mmCIF file of C-alpha atoms in Angstrom:
data_model
loop_
_atom_site.group_PDB
_atom_site.id
_atom_site.type_symbol
_atom_site.label_atom_id
_atom_site.label_comp_id
_atom_site.label_asym_id
_atom_site.label_seq_id
_atom_site.Cartn_x
_atom_site.Cartn_y
_atom_site.Cartn_z
ATOM 1 C CA MET A 1 77.652 96.659 -114.548
ATOM 2 C CA THR A 2 75.868 94.736 -117.521
ATOM 3 C CA GLN A 3 72.551 95.292 -119.404
ATOM 4 C CA LEU A 4 71.101 92.251 -117.492
ATOM 5 C CA ASP A 5 72.520 93.244 -113.888
ATOM 6 C CA ALA A 6 70.834 96.889 -114.513
ATOM 7 C CA TRP A 7 67.617 94.903 -115.542
ATOM 8 C CA LEU A 8 67.698 92.395 -112.510
ATOM 9 C CA ASP A 9 67.895 95.038 -110.018
ATOM 10 C CA ALA A 10 64.839 96.725 -111.630
ATOM 11 C CA LEU A 11 63.103 93.531 -111.343
ATOM 12 C CA PHE A 12 64.003 93.093 -107.738
ATOM 13 C CA ALA A 13 63.102 96.273 -106.630
ATOM 14 C CA ALA A 14 59.908 95.812 -108.228
ATOM 15 C CA THR A 15 59.226 92.244 -106.653
ATOM 16 C CA THR A 16 60.975 92.669 -103.560
ATOM 17 C CA LEU A 17 59.243 91.833 -100.325
ATOM 18 C CA ASP A 18 58.591 94.294 -97.748
ATOM 19 C CA GLU A 19 62.055 94.730 -95.519
ATOM 20 C CA SER A 20 59.725 94.232 -92.460
ATOM 21 C CA THR A 21 58.142 91.020 -93.650
ATOM 22 C CA ILE A 22 61.825 89.709 -94.127
ATOM 23 C CA VAL A 23 62.870 90.478 -90.725
ATOM 24 C CA PHE A 24 59.398 89.233 -89.293
ATOM 25 C CA LEU A 25 59.979 85.861 -91.128
ATOM 26 C CA LYS A 26 63.734 85.368 -90.178
ATOM 27 C CA GLY A 27 62.748 86.047 -86.704
ATOM 28 C CA THR A 28 60.222 83.424 -86.333
ATOM 29 C CA ALA A 29 60.712 80.543 -84.127
ATOM 30 C CA LEU A 30 61.063 78.331 -87.253
ATOM 31 C CA ALA A 31 63.689 80.581 -88.859
ATOM 32 C CA GLN A 32 65.795 80.456 -86.113
ATOM 33 C CA TRP A 33 65.372 76.484 -85.245
ATOM 34 C CA VAL A 34 66.467 75.704 -89.051
ATOM 35 C CA VAL A 35 69.209 78.626 -89.024
ATOM 36 C CA SER A 36 70.663 77.148 -85.531
ATOM 37 C CA THR A 37 70.266 73.289 -85.766
ATOM 38 C CA PRO A 38 72.845 72.041 -88.351
ATOM 39 C CA TRP A 39 71.115 69.094 -89.678
ATOM 40 C CA VAL A 40 67.806 70.580 -90.478
ATOM 41 C CA TRP A 41 68.876 72.387 -93.861
ATOM 42 C CA PRO A 42 70.832 69.558 -95.275
ATOM 43 C CA THR A 43 67.818 67.030 -94.216
ATOM 44 C CA ALA A 44 65.425 69.019 -96.124
ATOM 45 C CA GLU A 45 67.478 69.626 -99.092
ATOM 46 C CA ALA A 46 67.775 65.802 -99.534
ATOM 47 C CA LEU A 47 64.027 65.337 -98.907
ATOM 48 C CA HIS A 48 63.431 68.108 -101.529
ATOM 49 C CA PHE A 49 65.572 66.148 -104.198
ATOM 50 C CA LEU A 50 63.360 62.835 -103.038
ATOM 51 C CA GLY A 51 60.260 64.856 -103.448
ATOM 52 C CA LEU A 52 61.406 66.039 -106.755
ATOM 53 C CA ALA A 53 61.960 62.406 -108.022
ATOM 54 C CA LEU A 54 58.671 61.266 -106.950
ATOM 55 C CA LEU A 55 56.545 63.812 -108.487
ATOM 56 C CA VAL A 56 58.985 64.136 -111.951
ATOM 57 C CA GLY A 57 58.585 60.097 -111.881
ATOM 58 C CA VAL A 58 55.127 59.979 -111.447
ATOM 59 C CA ILE A 59 54.088 63.217 -113.775
ATOM 60 C CA GLY A 60 56.492 62.426 -116.345
ATOM 61 C CA LEU A 61 54.910 58.571 -116.997
ATOM 62 C CA LEU A 62 51.320 60.156 -117.357
ATOM 63 C CA ASP A 63 52.578 63.101 -119.478
ATOM 64 C CA VAL A 64 53.922 61.008 -121.785
ATOM 65 C CA ARG A 65 50.642 58.712 -122.109
ATOM 66 C CA LEU A 66 48.826 62.180 -122.486
ATOM 67 C CA LEU A 67 51.387 63.091 -125.382
ATOM 68 C CA GLY A 68 49.832 59.914 -127.008
ATOM 69 C CA PHE A 69 52.676 57.197 -126.334
ATOM 70 C CA MET A 70 51.739 53.954 -124.652
ATOM 71 C CA LYS A 71 48.377 53.735 -125.867
ATOM 72 C CA SER A 72 47.331 50.452 -124.286
ATOM 73 C CA VAL A 73 47.748 51.874 -120.728
ATOM 74 C CA PRO A 74 44.224 53.358 -119.655
ATOM 75 C CA VAL A 75 45.147 57.431 -118.442
ATOM 76 C CA ALA A 76 43.056 56.395 -115.305
ATOM 77 C CA ALA A 77 45.049 53.270 -114.124
ATOM 78 C CA LEU A 78 48.149 55.838 -114.429
ATOM 79 C CA LYS A 79 46.126 58.311 -112.324
ATOM 80 C CA ALA A 80 46.229 55.720 -109.810
ATOM 81 C CA LEU A 81 49.832 56.418 -108.976
ATOM 82 C CA VAL A 82 49.181 60.365 -108.684
ATOM 83 C CA PRO A 83 49.004 60.428 -104.903
ATOM 84 C CA TRP A 84 52.406 59.636 -105.113
ATOM 85 C CA ALA A 85 53.322 62.595 -106.964
ATOM 86 C CA VAL A 86 51.044 64.690 -104.550
ATOM 87 C CA ALA A 87 53.166 63.546 -101.638
ATOM 88 C CA GLY A 88 56.422 64.824 -103.355
ATOM 89 C CA PHE A 89 54.833 67.901 -104.298
ATOM 90 C CA VAL A 90 53.622 68.437 -100.439
ATOM 91 C CA ILE A 91 57.111 66.841 -98.816
ATOM 92 C CA ASN A 92 58.955 70.081 -101.432
ATOM 93 C CA LEU A 93 56.253 72.789 -100.588
ATOM 94 C CA VAL A 94 56.960 72.303 -96.566
ATOM 95 C CA THR A 95 60.657 71.725 -97.087
ATOM 96 C CA GLY A 96 60.645 74.614 -99.843
ATOM 97 C CA MET A 97 58.581 77.123 -97.096
ATOM 98 C CA LEU A 98 61.165 76.145 -94.607
ATOM 99 C CA PHE A 99 63.841 77.308 -96.836
ATOM 100 C CA PHE A 100 62.100 80.703 -97.675
ATOM 101 C CA THR A 101 61.202 81.289 -93.708
ATOM 102 C CA ALA A 102 64.801 80.412 -92.699
ATOM 103 C CA ALA A 103 66.404 82.887 -95.783
ATOM 104 C CA PRO A 104 63.715 84.970 -97.425
ATOM 105 C CA ASP A 105 65.728 87.545 -98.795
ATOM 106 C CA GLN A 106 68.059 85.026 -100.767
ATOM 107 C CA TYR A 107 64.988 83.867 -102.618
ATOM 108 C CA MET A 108 63.073 86.857 -102.719
ATOM 109 C CA HIS A 109 66.020 89.014 -104.439
ATOM 110 C CA ASN A 110 66.656 86.167 -106.756
ATOM 111 C CA LEU A 111 65.486 85.950 -110.346
ATOM 112 C CA SER A 112 65.850 82.298 -110.545
ATOM 113 C CA TRP A 113 63.115 81.621 -107.762
ATOM 114 C CA TRP A 114 60.810 83.801 -109.764
ATOM 115 C CA PHE A 115 61.070 82.012 -112.846
ATOM 116 C CA LYS A 116 60.399 78.547 -110.607
ATOM 117 C CA VAL A 117 57.292 80.417 -109.113
ATOM 118 C CA LEU A 118 56.442 81.119 -112.543
ATOM 119 C CA PHE A 119 56.541 77.650 -113.936
ATOM 120 C CA LEU A 120 55.088 75.846 -110.910
ATOM 121 C CA ALA A 121 52.033 78.390 -111.688
ATOM 122 C CA ILE A 122 52.127 77.445 -115.438
ATOM 123 C CA ALA A 123 51.721 73.285 -114.078
ATOM 124 C CA GLY A 124 49.597 74.128 -111.622
ATOM 125 C CA VAL A 125 47.273 76.108 -113.726
ATOM 126 C CA ASN A 126 47.616 73.229 -116.733
ATOM 127 C CA MET A 127 46.949 70.473 -114.375
ATOM 128 C CA LEU A 128 43.756 72.467 -112.971
ATOM 129 C CA LEU A 129 42.795 72.874 -116.571
ATOM 130 C CA PHE A 130 43.103 69.238 -117.359
ATOM 131 C CA GLU A 131 41.183 68.125 -114.466
ATOM 132 C CA THR A 132 38.419 70.748 -115.070
ATOM 133 C CA THR A 133 37.996 70.586 -118.826
ATOM 134 C CA GLN A 134 38.996 67.040 -119.781
ATOM 135 C CA ARG A 135 37.787 65.040 -116.910
ATOM 136 C CA SER A 136 34.859 63.047 -119.040
ATOM 137 C CA ARG A 137 36.924 62.822 -122.141
ATOM 138 C CA MET A 138 39.464 60.979 -119.920
ATOM 139 C CA ARG A 139 37.025 58.777 -118.427
ATOM 140 C CA ALA A 140 35.253 57.784 -121.670
ATOM 141 C CA MET A 141 38.983 56.940 -123.292
ATOM 142 C CA GLN A 142 39.513 53.361 -123.928
ATOM 143 C CA PRO A 143 42.539 51.550 -124.097
ATOM 144 C CA GLY A 144 44.396 51.819 -127.606
ATOM 145 C CA ASP A 145 42.605 55.185 -128.012
ATOM 146 C CA ASP A 146 44.619 57.546 -129.248
ATOM 147 C CA THR A 147 44.741 60.962 -127.140
ATOM 148 C CA PRO A 148 43.070 64.165 -128.317
ATOM 149 C CA PRO A 149 44.953 67.219 -129.100
ATOM 150 C CA ALA A 150 44.144 69.166 -125.714
ATOM 151 C CA PHE A 151 45.657 66.128 -123.927
ATOM 152 C CA LYS A 152 48.898 66.448 -126.310
ATOM 153 C CA VAL A 153 49.090 69.693 -125.241
ATOM 154 C CA ILE A 154 48.542 69.754 -121.707
ATOM 155 C CA GLY A 155 51.100 66.619 -121.579
ATOM 156 C CA GLY A 156 53.419 68.674 -123.390
ATOM 157 C CA VAL A 157 53.265 71.787 -121.182
ATOM 158 C CA SER A 158 53.228 69.719 -117.739
ATOM 159 C CA LEU A 159 56.463 67.905 -118.876
ATOM 160 C CA VAL A 160 58.293 71.290 -120.170
ATOM 161 C CA SER A 161 57.101 73.320 -116.985
ATOM 162 C CA TRP A 162 57.935 70.451 -114.617
ATOM 163 C CA LEU A 163 61.813 70.184 -116.237
ATOM 164 C CA MET A 164 61.696 74.251 -115.863
ATOM 165 C CA VAL A 165 60.984 73.917 -112.116
ATOM 166 C CA VAL A 166 64.063 71.659 -111.684
ATOM 167 C CA TYR A 167 65.871 73.891 -114.047
ATOM 168 C CA TRP A 168 65.213 76.839 -112.188
ATOM 169 C CA GLY A 169 65.572 75.419 -108.856
ATOM 170 C CA ARG A 170 68.949 74.118 -109.363
ATOM 171 C CA MET A 171 70.088 77.118 -110.666
ATOM 172 C CA LEU A 172 69.145 79.201 -107.302
ATOM 173 C CA PRO A 173 72.592 79.308 -106.051
ATOM 174 C CA PHE A 174 74.373 80.446 -109.769
ATOM 175 C CA LEU A 175 72.093 82.946 -110.547
ATOM 176 C CA GLY A 176 71.536 84.538 -107.450
ATOM 177 C CA ASP A 177 73.061 84.259 -104.125
ATOM 178 C CA ALA A 178 70.921 81.222 -102.779
ATOM 179 C CA PHE A 179 72.941 78.338 -100.964
ATOM 180 C CA MET B 1 96.462 57.320 -106.207
ATOM 181 C CA MET B 2 96.653 60.763 -104.746
ATOM 182 C CA GLU B 3 99.382 62.489 -107.549
ATOM 183 C CA LEU B 4 96.453 61.160 -110.264
ATOM 184 C CA LEU B 5 93.708 62.995 -108.461
ATOM 185 C CA ALA B 6 96.105 66.010 -107.786
ATOM 186 C CA ALA B 7 97.002 65.829 -111.693
ATOM 187 C CA LEU B 8 93.521 65.799 -112.268
ATOM 188 C CA GLU B 9 92.601 68.848 -109.982
ATOM 189 C CA VAL B 10 94.879 71.069 -111.778
ATOM 190 C CA SER B 11 94.014 69.814 -115.383
ATOM 191 C CA ALA B 12 92.951 72.340 -118.047
ATOM 192 C CA PHE B 13 89.330 70.291 -118.129
ATOM 193 C CA ALA B 14 88.889 70.616 -114.304
ATOM 194 C CA THR B 15 89.953 74.113 -114.165
ATOM 195 C CA TRP B 16 87.323 75.035 -116.708
ATOM 196 C CA VAL B 17 84.591 73.048 -114.780
ATOM 197 C CA ARG B 18 85.529 74.609 -111.791
ATOM 198 C CA GLU B 19 86.503 78.191 -112.648
ATOM 199 C CA ALA B 20 84.877 79.297 -115.571
ATOM 200 C CA SER B 21 82.814 82.214 -115.007
ATOM 201 C CA THR B 22 80.083 81.168 -117.318
ATOM 202 C CA ILE B 23 76.636 79.222 -116.154
ATOM 203 C CA TRP B 24 77.579 76.435 -118.887
ATOM 204 C CA ALA B 25 80.664 75.000 -116.935
ATOM 205 C CA TYR B 26 79.516 73.680 -113.185
ATOM 206 C CA PRO B 27 76.104 75.330 -112.704
ATOM 207 C CA THR B 28 74.779 73.792 -116.087
ATOM 208 C CA ILE B 29 76.726 70.392 -115.541
ATOM 209 C CA LEU B 30 74.992 69.893 -111.993
ATOM 210 C CA THR B 31 71.786 71.126 -113.125
ATOM 211 C CA LEU B 32 72.149 68.186 -116.118
ATOM 212 C CA HIS B 33 72.929 65.862 -112.880
ATOM 213 C CA THR B 34 69.768 67.021 -110.866
ATOM 214 C CA VAL B 35 67.863 66.212 -114.507
ATOM 215 C CA GLY B 36 69.267 62.455 -114.654
ATOM 216 C CA LEU B 37 68.205 61.861 -110.882
ATOM 217 C CA GLY B 38 64.946 62.998 -111.974
ATOM 218 C CA VAL B 39 64.661 60.700 -114.813
ATOM 219 C CA LEU B 40 66.906 57.696 -113.216
ATOM 220 C CA VAL B 41 65.341 57.732 -109.687
ATOM 221 C CA GLY B 42 61.658 58.912 -110.911
ATOM 222 C CA ALA B 43 61.513 56.306 -113.463
ATOM 223 C CA ASN B 44 62.831 53.769 -111.003
ATOM 224 C CA ALA B 45 60.487 55.009 -108.238
ATOM 225 C CA ALA B 46 57.288 54.883 -111.042
ATOM 226 C CA PHE B 47 58.007 51.328 -111.810
ATOM 227 C CA ASP B 48 58.998 50.173 -108.447
ATOM 228 C CA LEU B 49 55.612 51.201 -107.114
ATOM 229 C CA ARG B 50 53.536 49.656 -110.095
ATOM 230 C CA VAL B 51 55.506 46.305 -109.135
ATOM 231 C CA LEU B 52 55.038 46.753 -105.440
ATOM 232 C CA GLY B 53 50.912 46.962 -106.045
ATOM 233 C CA PHE B 54 50.134 50.386 -106.472
ATOM 234 C CA GLY B 55 48.492 51.151 -109.661
ATOM 235 C CA ARG B 56 47.812 47.617 -110.497
ATOM 236 C CA GLN B 57 45.616 48.569 -113.473
ATOM 237 C CA ILE B 58 48.943 49.835 -115.553
ATOM 238 C CA PRO B 59 49.643 46.875 -117.866
ATOM 239 C CA LEU B 60 53.309 46.128 -117.532
ATOM 240 C CA ALA B 61 54.307 45.343 -121.015
ATOM 241 C CA PRO B 62 53.996 49.056 -122.174
ATOM 242 C CA ILE B 63 55.707 50.450 -119.281
ATOM 243 C CA GLU B 64 59.038 48.545 -120.011
ATOM 244 C CA TRP B 65 60.482 51.443 -121.726
ATOM 245 C CA LEU B 66 61.173 53.033 -118.146
ATOM 246 C CA PHE B 67 64.263 50.985 -118.122
ATOM 247 C CA PRO B 68 66.041 52.436 -121.342
ATOM 248 C CA ALA B 69 65.017 55.713 -119.740
ATOM 249 C CA MET B 70 66.583 54.525 -116.396
ATOM 250 C CA TRP B 71 70.121 53.996 -118.642
ATOM 251 C CA VAL B 72 69.615 57.148 -120.359
ATOM 252 C CA GLY B 73 69.543 59.169 -116.675
ATOM 253 C CA PHE B 74 72.219 56.732 -115.721
ATOM 254 C CA TRP B 75 74.826 57.686 -118.308
ATOM 255 C CA LEU B 76 73.925 61.348 -117.784
ATOM 256 C CA ASN B 77 74.743 60.961 -114.507
ATOM 257 C CA ALA B 78 77.939 58.848 -114.804
ATOM 258 C CA ILE B 79 79.166 61.447 -117.573
ATOM 259 C CA THR B 80 78.239 64.890 -115.521
ATOM 260 C CA GLY B 81 79.194 63.270 -112.014
ATOM 261 C CA ALA B 82 82.681 62.136 -113.538
ATOM 262 C CA MET B 83 82.701 65.765 -114.473
ATOM 263 C CA LEU B 84 81.666 67.271 -111.244
ATOM 264 C CA PHE B 85 84.395 64.908 -109.581
ATOM 265 C CA SER B 86 86.980 66.234 -111.750
ATOM 266 C CA ALA B 87 86.492 69.669 -110.463
ATOM 267 C CA ASP B 88 87.007 68.731 -106.838
ATOM 268 C CA PRO B 89 89.310 65.391 -107.012
ATOM 269 C CA ILE B 90 91.574 65.372 -104.146
ATOM 270 C CA GLU B 91 88.552 66.432 -101.893
ATOM 271 C CA LYS B 92 85.868 63.982 -103.240
ATOM 272 C CA GLY B 93 88.496 61.242 -103.498
ATOM 273 C CA THR B 94 89.340 61.225 -100.136
ATOM 274 C CA THR B 95 85.542 61.744 -98.577
ATOM 275 C CA ALA B 96 83.958 58.811 -97.045
ATOM 276 C CA LEU B 97 80.353 60.074 -97.799
ATOM 277 C CA PHE B 98 81.484 59.942 -101.729
ATOM 278 C CA MET B 99 82.601 56.069 -101.271
ATOM 279 C CA VAL B 100 79.229 55.462 -99.347
ATOM 280 C CA LYS B 101 77.269 56.959 -102.572
ATOM 281 C CA LEU B 102 79.227 55.430 -104.758
ATOM 282 C CA SER B 103 78.857 52.082 -103.586
ATOM 283 C CA ILE B 104 75.277 52.681 -103.095
ATOM 284 C CA VAL B 105 74.975 53.743 -106.848
ATOM 285 C CA MET B 106 76.803 50.286 -107.839
ATOM 286 C CA VAL B 107 74.183 48.389 -106.043
ATOM 287 C CA GLY B 108 71.018 50.241 -107.521
ATOM 288 C CA VAL B 109 72.999 49.743 -111.323
ATOM 289 C CA VAL B 110 73.235 45.899 -110.600
ATOM 290 C CA LEU B 111 69.463 45.832 -109.641
ATOM 291 C CA ILE B 112 68.190 47.715 -112.834
ATOM 292 C CA PRO B 113 68.655 44.589 -115.311
ATOM 293 C CA LEU B 114 67.845 42.012 -112.031
ATOM 294 C CA LEU B 115 64.283 43.816 -111.770
ATOM 295 C CA ARG B 116 64.075 43.853 -115.356
ATOM 296 C CA ARG B 117 64.508 40.379 -116.265
ATOM 297 C CA ALA B 118 62.506 39.103 -112.691
ATOM 298 C CA VAL B 119 59.189 41.024 -114.708
ATOM 299 C CA TYR B 120 59.642 40.669 -118.355
ATOM 300 C CA SER B 121 61.766 37.667 -119.201
ATOM 301 C CA ARG B 122 58.899 34.672 -119.029
ATOM 302 C CA GLY B 123 57.498 36.662 -122.311
ATOM 303 C CA CYS B 124 54.528 38.885 -122.564
ATOM 304 C CA ALA B 125 51.640 36.277 -122.121
ATOM 305 C CA ALA B 126 52.859 35.565 -118.720
ATOM 306 C CA LEU B 127 53.568 39.027 -117.293
ATOM 307 C CA ALA B 128 53.290 38.873 -113.593
ATOM 308 C CA VAL B 129 54.792 40.250 -110.250
ATOM 309 C CA THR B 130 56.676 37.808 -108.145
ATOM 310 C CA PRO B 131 57.888 37.877 -104.965
ATOM 311 C CA LEU B 132 61.094 37.989 -106.180
ATOM 312 C CA ALA B 133 60.096 41.086 -108.337
ATOM 313 C CA LYS B 134 58.731 42.767 -105.564
ATOM 314 C CA THR B 135 62.018 42.287 -103.432
ATOM 315 C CA PHE B 136 63.926 43.735 -106.114
ATOM 316 C CA ALA B 137 61.664 46.778 -106.501
ATOM 317 C CA ALA B 138 61.408 47.151 -102.831
ATOM 318 C CA VAL B 139 65.439 47.078 -102.567
ATOM 319 C CA SER B 140 65.519 49.259 -105.644
ATOM 320 C CA LEU B 141 63.492 52.043 -103.974
ATOM 321 C CA VAL B 142 65.613 52.182 -100.620
ATOM 322 C CA VAL B 143 68.811 52.147 -102.561
ATOM 323 C CA TRP B 144 68.105 54.948 -105.256
ATOM 324 C CA VAL B 145 66.535 56.910 -102.108
ATOM 325 C CA ALA B 146 69.870 56.202 -100.245
ATOM 326 C CA ALA B 147 71.876 57.300 -103.265
ATOM 327 C CA THR B 148 69.903 60.640 -104.042
ATOM 328 C CA VAL B 149 70.331 61.464 -99.868
ATOM 329 C CA THR B 150 74.035 60.754 -99.524
ATOM 330 C CA GLY B 151 74.476 62.691 -103.288
ATOM 331 C CA ARG B 152 72.801 65.786 -101.900
ATOM 332 C CA TRP B 153 74.747 65.328 -98.457
ATOM 333 C CA MET B 154 78.014 65.575 -100.396
ATOM 334 C CA ALA B 155 77.399 69.588 -100.521
ATOM 335 C CA TYR B 156 77.344 69.784 -96.746
ATOM 336 C CA TRP B 157 79.687 66.978 -95.086
#
């Protein structure tokens, strides 16, 4: 056993869901339906990747503006596309919860999944910070204005954390045992 | 053809991609393929949505860079896709779903310059969304959705 394996085991032991919760989730009608219907998992995976593209495409474009590029594009104009990113996020939240309910142990015991959740949380807090602390500055911005340093930090954190969400999500089957 | 695929399958590179017990082989190549998907399909979807009338206040001239971004995503995925193919060429080379996916991708690739020209060919002063541009944008959106779905399904069927 390598040092990494030992470290992972300790982490899993500390973070694992109660065994009875796992048994409960796997016993729900939803989990039974996902496991026993062959087309559900592949269809949910396809939707999960479409949601990814929609979210990353729209938020990535907004992040590039926050970083200070495309100065002639008003930030508020880009925000008109954000409902599409929210739609992508909702698709991925629903399909992700479907995967988790059907096979909780393969995520619960998977370091990749915890990293994915961590970066989702960072992306979420980062977005909330933007909406709560930078709203008036965003509204006051004129086309051509450079973005203040706070916008650049938030845009950079967003871009990196969504990339990390994709990275750790795709690594689920390789660093752990998820399919 | 089968001999060629068989030779590719046993090549040192294909064996490394398929069997090397490091995350830098198959897992990283597959992850880069997903990142390329995000860049290509994401940039394309954002542009298509703008052309189709969402976010009308976004000026068109400063978002033309989305096209080189799409090409970066495309070439990343052409390269990583060829590497992934090399790991399993006999199986993939004889699967109908893979052929369907490749055909869909080719249609999408042809549409990239067509859409760009339809929006930007008349110079900055006359930038406007024509019915032709809207048609290309709508077809692009559907085509890349289909490419993503068929690509993801290759893992199952």
